Amino acid sequence: MAEDVELSCPLCGAPGAQHYFRDRRRDYCQCPRCQLVFVPAGQHLPPAEEKAHYDLHQNDPSDSGYRQFLSRLGDPLLARLTPGACGLDFGAGPGPTLSRMLEEAGHRMAIYDLYYAPDTAVLARRYHFVTATEVVEHLGQPGAVLAQLWSLVEPGGWLGLMTKLVRDRDAFEHWHYKNDPTHISFFSRATFDYLSESWGARLEYQHADVILLGKPVA
């Protein structure tokens, strides 16, 4: 089990995270305040092993099935954007696809990925929208990263996320999503309720795994 220093929540910083579940490989703790379920830091993969796992992904921008999957976030986001909006796709991976889809719809896109597109200059600008598809479950410090992404969103803009959500402990025990060794942060509706209240954001759910957070106009 993790040491006490690791039992503070990596999203909201609250102390006293409690044991939630344990499998043969690692522990899972839950924050009593924001309800994030997370793997203690000492049980995360080293960066080289993490990247090796990502290198196995075959995300092809020409794959119609992959595009259909991403459209679950892309379509509701497009319905909320003004023509020619400027966006950032964070965690674009080895085969950036959502950014291409949004460019094809007439929007200007920047991409960032820690391993595949590590140009931090794009993180110094602001955008009408920021997307992160199948990203937040990989974050060791989700609080810091999400706060940074939220700061990049212009007033009136959107942060669009895609991640599968924790339902309850019984479902978690049999949940395939937790078995990916690079998945270390697991969100629920309660977690996004906490974030939206903390940020004063408008929270909308699209499908079972798409979350839109709207920034109020200043």
Coordinates of C-alpha atoms in Angstrom, one line a residue:
M1 CA 0.0 0.0 0.0
A2 CA 1.1 3.6 -0.6
E3 CA 2.9 5.6 2.0
D4 CA 0.8 8.3 3.8
V5 CA 2.5 11.1 1.7
E6 CA 0.9 9.5 -1.4
L7 CA -2.6 9.5 0.0
S8 CA -3.3 13.1 -0.7
C9 CA -5.6 13.5 -3.7
P10 CA -3.7 14.4 -6.9
L11 CA -6.7 16.3 -8.2
C12 CA -8.0 18.5 -5.3
G13 CA -5.2 18.0 -2.8
A14 CA -7.5 16.7 0.0
P15 CA -5.8 14.5 2.6
G16 CA -7.0 11.2 3.8
A17 CA -7.7 9.2 0.6
Q18 CA -9.1 5.8 1.5
H19 CA -8.5 2.3 0.1
Y20 CA -11.0 1.7 -2.7
F21 CA -9.9 -1.5 -4.5
R22 CA -6.8 -3.7 -5.0
D23 CA -6.0 -6.1 -7.7
R24 CA -2.9 -8.3 -8.3
R25 CA -0.9 -5.4 -9.7
R26 CA -1.7 -2.3 -7.7
D27 CA -3.8 -0.3 -5.3
Y28 CA -6.6 2.2 -6.0
C29 CA -7.5 4.9 -3.5
Q30 CA -10.5 7.3 -3.5
C31 CA -10.5 11.0 -2.4
P32 CA -13.2 11.7 0.2
R33 CA -13.8 15.2 -1.2
C34 CA -13.8 15.0 -5.1
Q35 CA -14.3 11.2 -5.3
L36 CA -11.3 10.7 -7.7
V37 CA -10.1 7.1 -7.8
F38 CA -6.4 7.0 -8.3
V39 CA -3.3 4.7 -8.3
P40 CA -0.7 5.9 -5.7
A41 CA 2.3 7.6 -7.3
G42 CA 4.7 4.8 -6.3
Q43 CA 2.9 2.4 -8.4
H44 CA 2.9 4.4 -11.7
L45 CA 4.9 3.1 -14.7
P46 CA 8.3 4.7 -15.3
P47 CA 8.1 7.2 -18.3
A48 CA 10.0 4.8 -20.7
E49 CA 7.6 2.0 -20.0
E50 CA 4.6 4.3 -20.3
K51 CA 5.8 5.6 -23.7
A52 CA 6.5 2.0 -24.9
H53 CA 2.9 1.2 -24.2
Y54 CA 1.7 4.3 -26.1
D55 CA 3.9 3.3 -29.0
L56 CA 1.6 0.3 -29.4
H57 CA -1.4 2.4 -30.2
Q58 CA -2.4 2.5 -33.8
N59 CA -4.4 5.7 -34.2
D60 CA -4.8 6.3 -37.9
P61 CA -6.4 9.5 -39.0
S62 CA -7.8 7.7 -42.1
D63 CA -9.6 5.1 -39.9
S64 CA -13.3 5.8 -40.2
G65 CA -14.1 3.8 -37.0
Y66 CA -11.6 5.9 -35.0
R67 CA -13.1 9.1 -36.5
Q68 CA -16.5 7.9 -35.5
F69 CA -15.3 7.3 -32.0
L70 CA -13.8 10.8 -31.7
S71 CA -16.9 12.4 -33.2
R72 CA -18.7 11.7 -30.0
L73 CA -16.7 14.7 -28.6
G74 CA -16.2 16.4 -31.9
D75 CA -19.8 16.7 -33.0
P76 CA -21.2 18.3 -29.8
L77 CA -18.2 20.6 -29.6
L78 CA -18.6 21.7 -33.2
A79 CA -22.2 22.6 -32.5
R80 CA -21.0 25.1 -29.9
L81 CA -18.2 26.7 -31.8
T82 CA -18.2 29.9 -33.8
P83 CA -16.7 29.7 -37.4
G84 CA -12.9 29.8 -37.5
A85 CA -12.4 29.1 -33.8
C86 CA -8.9 28.3 -32.5
G87 CA -8.3 25.2 -30.5
L88 CA -5.7 23.0 -28.8
D89 CA -5.8 19.2 -28.8
F90 CA -3.9 18.2 -25.7
G91 CA -2.5 14.6 -25.6
A92 CA -2.9 14.2 -29.3
G93 CA -0.9 10.9 -29.3
P94 CA 1.1 9.4 -32.1
G95 CA -1.6 9.8 -34.8
P96 CA -3.4 13.2 -34.2
T97 CA -6.9 12.8 -35.6
L98 CA -9.4 14.9 -33.7
S99 CA -7.3 18.0 -34.6
R100 CA -7.5 17.0 -38.3
M101 CA -11.3 16.5 -38.1
L102 CA -11.7 20.0 -36.5
E103 CA -9.4 21.6 -39.1
E104 CA -11.5 20.0 -41.8
A105 CA -14.5 21.7 -40.2
G106 CA -12.8 25.1 -40.6
H107 CA -11.1 25.6 -37.2
R108 CA -7.5 26.4 -36.5
M109 CA -5.7 23.8 -34.4
A110 CA -2.6 23.4 -32.3
I111 CA -1.5 20.1 -30.8
Y112 CA 0.5 19.1 -27.8
D113 CA 1.6 15.7 -26.6
L114 CA 4.3 15.0 -23.9
Y115 CA 5.9 12.3 -26.0
Y116 CA 4.9 13.0 -29.7
A117 CA 4.5 16.7 -30.0
P118 CA 6.2 18.3 -27.0
D119 CA 6.2 21.9 -28.1
T120 CA 5.4 23.8 -24.9
A121 CA 5.0 27.1 -26.8
V122 CA 1.4 26.1 -27.6
L123 CA 0.7 26.0 -23.9
A124 CA 1.5 29.7 -23.6
R125 CA -1.4 30.8 -25.7
R126 CA -5.2 30.9 -25.1
Y127 CA -7.8 29.1 -27.2
H128 CA -11.6 29.2 -27.9
F129 CA -11.6 25.5 -27.0
V130 CA -9.3 22.8 -25.7
T131 CA -9.8 19.0 -26.1
A132 CA -8.3 16.0 -24.4
T133 CA -9.6 12.6 -25.6
E134 CA -8.7 9.6 -23.5
V135 CA -6.1 11.6 -21.7
V136 CA -7.1 12.5 -18.2
E137 CA -7.0 8.9 -17.0
H138 CA -3.3 8.9 -17.8
L139 CA -2.5 11.9 -15.6
G140 CA -0.4 11.5 -12.5
Q141 CA -1.1 15.1 -11.4
P142 CA -4.6 15.7 -12.9
G143 CA -5.2 18.7 -10.7
A144 CA -2.3 20.7 -12.0
V145 CA -2.8 19.6 -15.6
L146 CA -6.5 20.3 -15.7
A147 CA -6.0 23.7 -14.0
Q148 CA -3.5 24.6 -16.7
L149 CA -5.8 23.5 -19.5
W150 CA -8.7 25.5 -18.0
S151 CA -6.5 28.6 -17.8
L152 CA -5.9 28.3 -21.6
V153 CA -9.6 28.5 -22.4
E154 CA -10.9 31.9 -23.3
P155 CA -14.0 33.2 -21.5
G156 CA -17.0 31.8 -23.3
G157 CA -14.9 28.8 -24.5
W158 CA -15.0 25.1 -23.9
L159 CA -12.9 22.3 -22.4
G160 CA -13.9 19.0 -23.9
L161 CA -12.9 15.8 -22.3
M162 CA -13.4 12.1 -23.1
T163 CA -12.9 9.5 -20.4
K164 CA -14.8 6.6 -19.1
L165 CA -16.4 7.2 -15.7
V166 CA -16.4 5.3 -12.4
R167 CA -19.8 4.1 -11.4
D168 CA -19.4 2.2 -8.2
R169 CA -17.0 -0.3 -6.4
D170 CA -18.8 -3.4 -7.7
A171 CA -18.6 -2.3 -11.3
F172 CA -15.0 -1.1 -10.8
E173 CA -13.9 -4.6 -9.8
H174 CA -14.8 -6.0 -13.2
W175 CA -14.0 -2.8 -15.2
H176 CA -11.6 -3.4 -18.1
Y177 CA -10.7 0.3 -18.1
K178 CA -8.7 0.0 -14.9
N179 CA -6.6 -2.9 -16.4
D180 CA -4.6 -0.6 -18.7
P181 CA -1.3 0.0 -16.8
T182 CA -1.2 3.6 -18.0
H183 CA -4.6 4.4 -16.6
I184 CA -4.0 5.9 -13.1
S185 CA -6.8 8.5 -12.5
F186 CA -10.4 7.6 -12.7
F187 CA -13.2 10.2 -12.7
S188 CA -16.8 10.0 -11.9
R189 CA -19.7 12.4 -12.3
A190 CA -19.1 13.4 -8.7
T191 CA -15.6 14.3 -9.6
F192 CA -16.7 16.5 -12.5
D193 CA -19.4 18.1 -10.3
Y194 CA -16.6 19.1 -7.9
L195 CA -14.5 20.5 -10.8
S196 CA -17.3 22.5 -12.3
E197 CA -18.3 24.0 -9.0
S198 CA -14.7 24.9 -8.2
W199 CA -14.2 26.6 -11.5
G200 CA -17.7 28.1 -11.9
A201 CA -18.0 26.1 -15.1
R202 CA -21.1 25.0 -17.1
L203 CA -21.0 21.2 -17.1
E204 CA -22.6 19.1 -19.8
Y205 CA -22.5 15.4 -20.5
Q206 CA -22.6 14.0 -24.0
H207 CA -22.8 10.2 -24.2
A208 CA -21.5 8.2 -21.3
D209 CA -17.9 9.4 -21.6
V210 CA -17.9 12.9 -23.0
I211 CA -17.7 15.9 -20.7
L212 CA -18.0 19.5 -21.8
L213 CA -17.0 22.3 -19.4
G214 CA -17.9 25.8 -20.5
K215 CA -16.1 28.9 -19.2
P216 CA -18.3 31.8 -18.2
V217 CA -18.0 35.0 -20.1
A218 CA -16.0 37.5 -18.1

